[in-house]
PDB file of C-alpha atoms in Angstrom:
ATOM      1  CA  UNK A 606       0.022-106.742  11.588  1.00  0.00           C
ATOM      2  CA  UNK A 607       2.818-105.921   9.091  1.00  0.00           C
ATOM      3  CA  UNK A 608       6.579-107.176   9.567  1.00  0.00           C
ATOM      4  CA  UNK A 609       7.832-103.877   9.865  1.00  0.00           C
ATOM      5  CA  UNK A 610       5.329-102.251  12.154  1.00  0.00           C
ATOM      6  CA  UNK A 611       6.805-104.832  15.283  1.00  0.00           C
ATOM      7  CA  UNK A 612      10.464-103.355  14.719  1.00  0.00           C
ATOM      8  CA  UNK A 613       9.425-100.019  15.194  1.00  0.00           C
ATOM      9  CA  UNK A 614       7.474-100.590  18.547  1.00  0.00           C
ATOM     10  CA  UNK A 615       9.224 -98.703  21.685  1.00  0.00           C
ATOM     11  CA  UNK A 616      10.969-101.258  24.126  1.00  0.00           C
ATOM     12  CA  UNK A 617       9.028-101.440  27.487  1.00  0.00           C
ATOM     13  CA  UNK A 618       9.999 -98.993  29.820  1.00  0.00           C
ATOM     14  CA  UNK A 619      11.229-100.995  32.536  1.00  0.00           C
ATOM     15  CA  UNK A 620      13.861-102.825  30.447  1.00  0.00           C
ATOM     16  CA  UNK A 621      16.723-100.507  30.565  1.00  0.00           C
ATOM     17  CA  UNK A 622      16.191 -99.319  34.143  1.00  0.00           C
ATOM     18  CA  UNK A 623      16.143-103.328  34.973  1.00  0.00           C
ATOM     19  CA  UNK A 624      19.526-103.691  32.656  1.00  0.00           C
ATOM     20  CA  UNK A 625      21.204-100.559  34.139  1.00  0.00           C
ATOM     21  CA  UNK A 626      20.035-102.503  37.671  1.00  0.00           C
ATOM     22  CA  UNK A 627      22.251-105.586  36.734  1.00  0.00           C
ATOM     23  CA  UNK A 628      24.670-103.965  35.350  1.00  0.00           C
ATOM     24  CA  UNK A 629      25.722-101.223  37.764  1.00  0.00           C
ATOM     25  CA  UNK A 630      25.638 -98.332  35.170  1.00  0.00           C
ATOM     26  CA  UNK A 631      24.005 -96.930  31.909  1.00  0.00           C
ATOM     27  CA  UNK A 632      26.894 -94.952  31.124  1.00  0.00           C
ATOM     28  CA  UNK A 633      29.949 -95.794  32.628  1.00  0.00           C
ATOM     29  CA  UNK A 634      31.759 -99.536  32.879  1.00  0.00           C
ATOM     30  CA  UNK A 635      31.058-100.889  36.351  1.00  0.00           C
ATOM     31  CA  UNK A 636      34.379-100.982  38.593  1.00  0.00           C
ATOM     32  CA  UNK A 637      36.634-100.158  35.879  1.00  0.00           C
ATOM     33  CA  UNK A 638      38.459 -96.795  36.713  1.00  0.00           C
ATOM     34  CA  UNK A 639      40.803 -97.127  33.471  1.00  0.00           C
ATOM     35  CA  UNK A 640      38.095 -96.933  30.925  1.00  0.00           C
ATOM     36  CA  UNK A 641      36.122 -94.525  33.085  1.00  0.00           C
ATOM     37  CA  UNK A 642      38.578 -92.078  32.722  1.00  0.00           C
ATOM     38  CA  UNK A 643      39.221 -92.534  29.096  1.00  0.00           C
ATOM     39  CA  UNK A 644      35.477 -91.965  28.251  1.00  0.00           C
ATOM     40  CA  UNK A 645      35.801 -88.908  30.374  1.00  0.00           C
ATOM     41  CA  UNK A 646      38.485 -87.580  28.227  1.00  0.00           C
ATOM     42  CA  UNK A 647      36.719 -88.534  25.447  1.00  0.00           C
ATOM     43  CA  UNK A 648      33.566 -86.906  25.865  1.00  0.00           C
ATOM     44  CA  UNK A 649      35.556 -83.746  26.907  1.00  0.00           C
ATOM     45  CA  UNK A 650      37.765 -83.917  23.331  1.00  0.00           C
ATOM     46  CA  UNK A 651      34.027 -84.063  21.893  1.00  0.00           C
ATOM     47  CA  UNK A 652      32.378 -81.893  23.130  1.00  0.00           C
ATOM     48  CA  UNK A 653      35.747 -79.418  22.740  1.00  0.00           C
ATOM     49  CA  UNK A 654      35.376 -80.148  18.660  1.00  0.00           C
ATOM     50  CA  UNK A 655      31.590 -79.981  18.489  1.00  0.00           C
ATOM     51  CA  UNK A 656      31.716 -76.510  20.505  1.00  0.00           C
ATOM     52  CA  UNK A 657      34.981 -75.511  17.593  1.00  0.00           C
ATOM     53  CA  UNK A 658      32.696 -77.132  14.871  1.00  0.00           C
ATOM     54  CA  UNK A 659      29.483 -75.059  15.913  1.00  0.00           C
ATOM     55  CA  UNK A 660      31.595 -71.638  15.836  1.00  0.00           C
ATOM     56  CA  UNK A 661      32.551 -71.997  12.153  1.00  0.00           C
ATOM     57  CA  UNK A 662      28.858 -72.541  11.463  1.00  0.00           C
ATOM     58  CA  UNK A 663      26.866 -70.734  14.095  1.00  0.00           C
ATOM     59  CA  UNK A 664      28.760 -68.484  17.076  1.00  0.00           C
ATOM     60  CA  UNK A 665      25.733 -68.187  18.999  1.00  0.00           C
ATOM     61  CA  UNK A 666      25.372 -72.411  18.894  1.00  0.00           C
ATOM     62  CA  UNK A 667      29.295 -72.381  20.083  1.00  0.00           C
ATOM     63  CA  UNK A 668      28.027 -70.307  22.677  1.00  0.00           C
ATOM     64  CA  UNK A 669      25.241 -71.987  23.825  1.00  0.00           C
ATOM     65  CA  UNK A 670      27.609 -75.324  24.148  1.00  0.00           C
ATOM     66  CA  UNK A 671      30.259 -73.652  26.004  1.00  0.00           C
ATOM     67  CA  UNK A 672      28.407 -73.859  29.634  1.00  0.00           C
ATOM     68  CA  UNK A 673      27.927 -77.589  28.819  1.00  0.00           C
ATOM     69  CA  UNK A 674      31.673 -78.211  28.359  1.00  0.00           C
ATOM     70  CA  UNK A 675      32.549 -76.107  31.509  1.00  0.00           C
ATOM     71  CA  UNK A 676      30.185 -78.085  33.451  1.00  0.00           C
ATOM     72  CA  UNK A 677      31.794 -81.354  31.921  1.00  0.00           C
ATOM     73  CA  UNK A 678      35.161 -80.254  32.465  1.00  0.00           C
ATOM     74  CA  UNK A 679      34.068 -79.155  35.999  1.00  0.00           C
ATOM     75  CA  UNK A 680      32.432 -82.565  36.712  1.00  0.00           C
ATOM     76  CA  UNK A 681      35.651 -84.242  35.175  1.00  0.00           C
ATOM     77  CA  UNK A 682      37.969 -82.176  37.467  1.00  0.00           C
ATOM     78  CA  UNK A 683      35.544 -83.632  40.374  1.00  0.00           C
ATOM     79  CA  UNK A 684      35.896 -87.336  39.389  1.00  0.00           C
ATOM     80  CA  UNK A 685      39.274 -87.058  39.638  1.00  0.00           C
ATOM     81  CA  UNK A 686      39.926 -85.672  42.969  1.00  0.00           C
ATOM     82  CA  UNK A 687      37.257 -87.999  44.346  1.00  0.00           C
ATOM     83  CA  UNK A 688      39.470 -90.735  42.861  1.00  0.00           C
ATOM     84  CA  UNK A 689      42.766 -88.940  44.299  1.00  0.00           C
ATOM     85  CA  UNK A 690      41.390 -88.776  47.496  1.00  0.00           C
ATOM     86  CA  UNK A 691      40.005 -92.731  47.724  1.00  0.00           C
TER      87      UNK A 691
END
């Protein structure tokens, strides 16, 4: 087998679900509601400036994004009055 052909295997399939097991979360940093809520606002600014980026180049693209960053923003909105309210 060539050196290069073993980096570009797949990992097993059960290795992330067992690492997002340990760890309490793929996405989000377990028990830490600081940096939760920045990477909410984060991913809110980006999608905001992809959905302004895709309008210069394609309107219909913008427009296809814009349900995506409702729903984000909605979700967002959601996470924080869960967090109020606890």
């Amino acid at each position: 087998m060539h050196p290069t052909s073993a980096r570009l295997t797949p990992p097993l399939p059960g290795t992330r679900l067992q690492r997002q097991a340990r760890t309490g979360s793929g996405f989000t940093p377990s028990g830490s509601r600081p940096q939760v809520r920045r990477l909410i606002c984060l991913l809110l600014a980006a999608l905001g400036a992809t959905v302004l980026l895709a309008a210069r180049v394609d309107r219909r693209a913008s427009r296809l994004l814009a349900p995506y960053l409702l729903w984000a923003g909605y979700a967002a909105a959601l996470n924080l009055a869960l967090w109020l309210t606890n």
